[in-house]
Amino acid sequence: MSDIYYEIILDHYRYPRNKGQIENADIKVRDSNPLCGDEIEYTIKLDANKNTIIDIKFEGKGCAISQASASILSEIVKGKTIDEIKQMNKDNLLKELGNPKLGPTRIKCALLPLKTLKLGIYSFIGQHFTEES
Ligand code: FES
């Protein structure tokens, strides 16, 4: 694993950004990694048009990769529209993590936050969510 990957993960794990909960959130979503039971919960505030994320916070318990990834993702998506979130894919997030070379188990850790966020967005707009969405 590369040094840059370690640095990014450790920094966000030790000093998580946007940690906490938003009162009166428009979207509240929680999901877990079925392999280990670790969880991420996002609370999200949208703009008046209910189209753009103006604030987002997360809570969670889990490994350093999942929690750091949740922190990084929260920074990326603030200010993005719902359509932009729908178009985000796992490669976008992995790039922000420093393109780590992870096995299938650890990839699930890294992608749990994106899966959770998309689940919340798709539920909010009333569309069915699958892992391929
Ligand atoms: Fe549970 Fe990583 S070991 S999310």
Tab-separated table of C-alpha atoms and ligand atoms in Angstrom:
chain	number	residue	atom	x	y	z
A	1	MET	CA	0.000	0.000	0.000
A	2	SER	CA	1.281	3.432	-0.874
A	3	ASP	CA	2.404	6.050	1.666
A	4	ILE	CA	-0.046	8.585	0.316
A	5	TYR	CA	-2.868	6.150	0.944
A	6	TYR	CA	-1.736	5.637	4.547
A	7	GLU	CA	-1.405	9.348	5.136
A	8	ILE	CA	-4.865	10.169	3.799
A	9	ILE	CA	-6.572	7.380	5.735
A	10	LEU	CA	-4.759	8.093	8.992
A	11	ASP	CA	-5.371	11.823	8.822
A	12	HIS	CA	-9.127	11.410	8.304
A	13	TYR	CA	-9.373	8.615	10.859
A	14	ARG	CA	-7.640	10.668	13.549
A	15	TYR	CA	-9.284	13.960	12.635
A	16	PRO	CA	-12.641	13.125	11.045
A	17	ARG	CA	-14.317	15.951	9.131
A	18	ASN	CA	-18.054	16.549	9.464
A	19	LYS	CA	-18.449	14.159	12.374
A	20	GLY	CA	-21.748	14.364	14.226
A	21	GLN	CA	-25.425	14.650	13.444
A	22	ILE	CA	-27.582	17.340	11.855
A	23	GLU	CA	-30.795	18.185	13.670
A	24	ASN	CA	-33.821	18.375	11.361
A	25	ALA	CA	-31.941	16.708	8.533
A	26	ASP	CA	-33.720	16.188	5.210
A	27	ILE	CA	-32.094	12.791	4.811
A	28	LYS	CA	-31.038	10.370	7.520
A	29	VAL	CA	-29.613	7.074	6.389
A	30	ARG	CA	-27.745	4.255	8.048
A	31	ASP	CA	-26.207	1.165	6.514
A	32	SER	CA	-23.767	-1.507	7.548
A	33	ASN	CA	-21.127	-3.731	6.062
A	34	PRO	CA	-22.671	-7.196	6.142
A	35	LEU	CA	-19.245	-8.806	6.496
A	36	CYS	CA	-18.437	-7.165	9.857
A	37	GLY	CA	-21.518	-5.241	11.018
A	38	ASP	CA	-19.708	-1.888	11.011
A	39	GLU	CA	-22.015	1.060	10.422
A	40	ILE	CA	-22.165	4.492	8.854
A	41	GLU	CA	-24.954	6.993	9.370
A	42	TYR	CA	-25.241	10.193	7.355
A	43	THR	CA	-27.534	13.094	8.121
A	44	ILE	CA	-27.925	15.532	5.252
A	45	LYS	CA	-29.376	19.011	4.894
A	46	LEU	CA	-30.527	20.080	1.429
A	47	ASP	CA	-31.069	23.566	0.028
A	48	ALA	CA	-34.544	25.101	-0.278
A	49	ASN	CA	-35.062	23.436	-3.668
A	50	LYS	CA	-34.197	20.054	-2.122
A	51	ASN	CA	-31.609	19.607	-4.831
A	52	THR	CA	-28.170	20.411	-3.388
A	53	ILE	CA	-26.375	19.164	-0.288
A	54	ILE	CA	-25.600	22.182	1.883
A	55	ASP	CA	-24.481	20.238	4.942
A	56	ILE	CA	-23.662	16.647	5.797
A	57	LYS	CA	-22.439	14.880	8.916
A	58	PHE	CA	-21.653	11.290	9.737
A	59	GLU	CA	-21.532	8.965	12.699
A	60	GLY	CA	-20.194	5.473	12.618
A	61	LYS	CA	-18.223	2.680	14.077
A	62	GLY	CA	-15.774	0.604	12.179
A	63	CYS	CA	-12.311	0.183	10.819
A	64	ALA	CA	-10.011	3.052	9.902
A	65	ILE	CA	-10.715	2.671	6.181
A	66	SER	CA	-14.504	2.879	6.501
A	67	GLN	CA	-14.435	5.827	8.888
A	68	ALA	CA	-11.795	7.747	6.944
A	69	SER	CA	-13.702	7.106	3.729
A	70	ALA	CA	-16.907	8.438	5.355
A	71	SER	CA	-15.048	11.600	6.342
A	72	ILE	CA	-13.525	12.095	2.881
A	73	LEU	CA	-16.834	11.491	1.137
A	74	SER	CA	-18.564	14.054	3.353
A	75	GLU	CA	-16.085	16.685	2.184
A	76	ILE	CA	-16.468	15.762	-1.474
A	77	VAL	CA	-20.250	15.876	-1.628
A	78	LYS	CA	-20.912	19.116	0.240
A	79	GLY	CA	-22.251	21.512	-2.394
A	80	LYS	CA	-23.038	18.774	-4.915
A	81	THR	CA	-26.473	18.203	-6.432
A	82	ILE	CA	-28.465	15.025	-6.123
A	83	ASP	CA	-27.807	14.277	-9.810
A	84	GLU	CA	-24.058	14.669	-9.277
A	85	ILE	CA	-24.183	12.230	-6.359
A	86	LYS	CA	-26.096	9.727	-8.464
A	87	GLN	CA	-23.309	9.855	-11.042
A	88	MET	CA	-20.509	9.294	-8.533
A	89	ASN	CA	-18.975	5.857	-8.756
A	90	LYS	CA	-16.561	3.844	-6.696
A	91	ASP	CA	-13.578	4.964	-8.795
A	92	ASN	CA	-14.255	8.607	-7.832
A	93	LEU	CA	-14.062	7.756	-4.141
A	94	LEU	CA	-11.095	5.378	-4.430
A	95	LYS	CA	-9.154	8.097	-6.243
A	96	GLU	CA	-9.766	10.467	-3.320
A	97	LEU	CA	-8.481	7.752	-0.983
A	98	GLY	CA	-5.191	7.658	-2.915
A	99	ASN	CA	-6.124	4.714	-5.159
A	100	PRO	CA	-5.258	2.067	-2.574
A	101	LYS	CA	-4.651	-1.490	-3.699
A	102	LEU	CA	-7.266	-3.235	-1.581
A	103	GLY	CA	-8.562	-6.775	-1.577
A	104	PRO	CA	-12.295	-7.431	-1.947
A	105	THR	CA	-12.943	-7.328	1.820
A	106	ARG	CA	-11.221	-3.997	2.340
A	107	ILE	CA	-12.845	-2.541	-0.775
A	108	LYS	CA	-16.197	-3.115	0.916
A	109	CYS	CA	-14.908	-1.107	3.915
A	110	ALA	CA	-13.822	1.756	1.658
A	111	LEU	CA	-17.077	1.822	-0.305
A	112	LEU	CA	-19.525	1.466	2.603
A	113	PRO	CA	-19.926	5.263	2.938
A	114	LEU	CA	-20.741	5.742	-0.771
A	115	LYS	CA	-23.222	2.872	-0.661
A	116	THR	CA	-24.855	4.412	2.421
A	117	LEU	CA	-25.010	7.895	0.909
A	118	LYS	CA	-26.503	6.641	-2.355
A	119	LEU	CA	-29.050	4.569	-0.464
A	120	GLY	CA	-30.168	7.755	1.306
A	121	ILE	CA	-30.294	9.795	-1.905
A	122	TYR	CA	-32.209	7.155	-3.850
A	123	SER	CA	-34.686	6.694	-1.004
A	124	PHE	CA	-35.199	10.458	-0.817
A	125	ILE	CA	-36.051	10.738	-4.517
A	126	GLY	CA	-38.165	7.594	-4.392
A	127	GLN	CA	-36.006	5.451	-6.648
A	128	HIS	CA	-34.882	1.900	-6.066
A	129	PHE	CA	-31.227	1.554	-5.093
A	130	THR	CA	-28.978	-1.329	-6.055
A	131	GLU	CA	-25.235	-1.643	-5.511
A	132	GLU	CA	-24.780	-0.965	-9.239
A	133	SER	CA	-26.709	2.328	-9.023
B	1	FES	FE1	-15.910	-3.346	9.050
B	1	FES	FE2	-14.017	-2.321	7.603
B	1	FES	S1	-13.850	-4.042	8.935
B	1	FES	S2	-16.084	-1.716	7.602
